[in-house]
Tab-separated table of C-alpha atoms in Angstrom:
chain	number	residue	atom	x	y	z
A	1	MET	CA	-34.438	36.308	7.767
A	2	GLN	CA	-36.961	37.566	5.246
A	3	VAL	CA	-36.272	36.973	1.535
A	4	ASN	CA	-38.246	38.801	-1.182
A	5	VAL	CA	-37.777	37.825	-4.834
A	6	SER	CA	-39.356	39.958	-7.552
A	7	ALA	CA	-39.087	40.538	-11.296
A	8	ARG	CA	-39.091	43.769	-13.259
A	9	HIS	CA	-40.186	43.858	-16.928
A	10	GLY	CA	-40.909	40.129	-16.917
A	11	HIS	CA	-42.041	37.133	-14.907
A	12	LEU	CA	-40.277	34.524	-12.762
A	13	SER	CA	-41.756	31.076	-12.301
A	14	PRO	CA	-42.355	29.874	-8.729
A	15	VAL	CA	-39.587	27.297	-9.234
A	16	SER	CA	-37.105	30.028	-10.195
A	17	GLN	CA	-38.199	32.180	-7.262
A	18	SER	CA	-37.661	29.364	-4.768
A	19	LYS	CA	-34.268	28.479	-6.293
A	20	ILE	CA	-33.121	32.109	-6.037
A	21	ALA	CA	-34.426	32.374	-2.461
A	22	SER	CA	-32.581	29.229	-1.386
A	23	LYS	CA	-29.315	30.418	-2.943
A	24	VAL	CA	-29.358	33.932	-1.470
A	25	SER	CA	-30.360	32.661	1.971
A	26	ARG	CA	-26.890	31.087	2.148
A	27	LEU	CA	-25.429	34.608	2.480
A	28	ARG	CA	-26.238	34.373	6.174
A	29	ARG	CA	-23.253	32.007	6.530
A	30	TYR	CA	-20.914	34.903	5.784
A	31	PHE	CA	-22.707	37.681	7.657
A	32	ASP	CA	-25.078	36.659	10.428
A	33	ARG	CA	-26.579	40.133	11.018
A	34	ILE	CA	-28.583	40.092	7.770
A	35	THR	CA	-32.257	40.667	8.554
A	36	SER	CA	-33.737	40.783	5.038
A	37	LEU	CA	-32.779	40.238	1.418
A	38	ASN	CA	-34.539	41.849	-1.544
A	39	VAL	CA	-33.699	40.286	-4.912
A	40	THR	CA	-34.891	41.940	-8.129
A	41	VAL	CA	-34.380	40.310	-11.522
A	42	ASP	CA	-34.581	42.884	-14.340
A	43	PHE	CA	-35.660	41.598	-17.755
A	44	ALA	CA	-35.511	44.994	-19.545
A	45	ASN	CA	-32.700	43.621	-21.724
A	46	THR	CA	-33.801	40.025	-22.402
A	47	SER	CA	-30.435	38.963	-23.824
A	48	LEU	CA	-28.600	40.274	-20.753
A	49	PRO	CA	-30.847	40.207	-17.650
A	50	GLY	CA	-29.668	41.853	-14.467
A	51	VAL	CA	-29.965	40.937	-10.805
A	52	GLU	CA	-29.875	43.319	-7.866
A	53	ILE	CA	-29.571	42.132	-4.264
A	54	ILE	CA	-30.167	44.503	-1.363
A	55	ALA	CA	-29.235	43.098	2.041
A	56	SER	CA	-30.444	44.862	5.176
A	57	ALA	CA	-28.508	44.194	8.358
A	58	GLU	CA	-28.607	45.228	12.003
A	59	HIS	CA	-26.571	48.376	12.720
A	60	PHE	CA	-25.272	48.578	9.121
A	61	HIS	CA	-26.170	50.463	5.982
A	62	ASP	CA	-27.862	48.428	3.250
A	63	LEU	CA	-25.481	46.297	1.198
A	64	VAL	CA	-26.214	46.461	-2.548
A	65	SER	CA	-24.954	44.220	-5.333
A	66	HIS	CA	-25.659	44.377	-9.101
A	67	GLU	CA	-24.824	41.782	-11.722
A	68	THR	CA	-25.744	41.231	-15.372
A	69	SER	CA	-25.152	38.010	-17.234
A	70	ALA	CA	-26.492	36.100	-20.201
A	71	ASN	CA	-26.314	32.940	-18.087
A	72	LEU	CA	-28.669	33.391	-15.158
């Protein structure tokens, strides 16, 4: 499974990128057909950053999730 972690309107440290990648890779436990995960952290609103996860899977449409939180 391929995991891509990126930031929009800001920067993520390599430590944060690896922590995010390790956490989202656990999604495979729940759905084993996932082929890739694209995680984008949006820092446009610095007090309330947002995260978007797009999961691509075999024979399925892309699964998309959005979340914003002050405690990321």
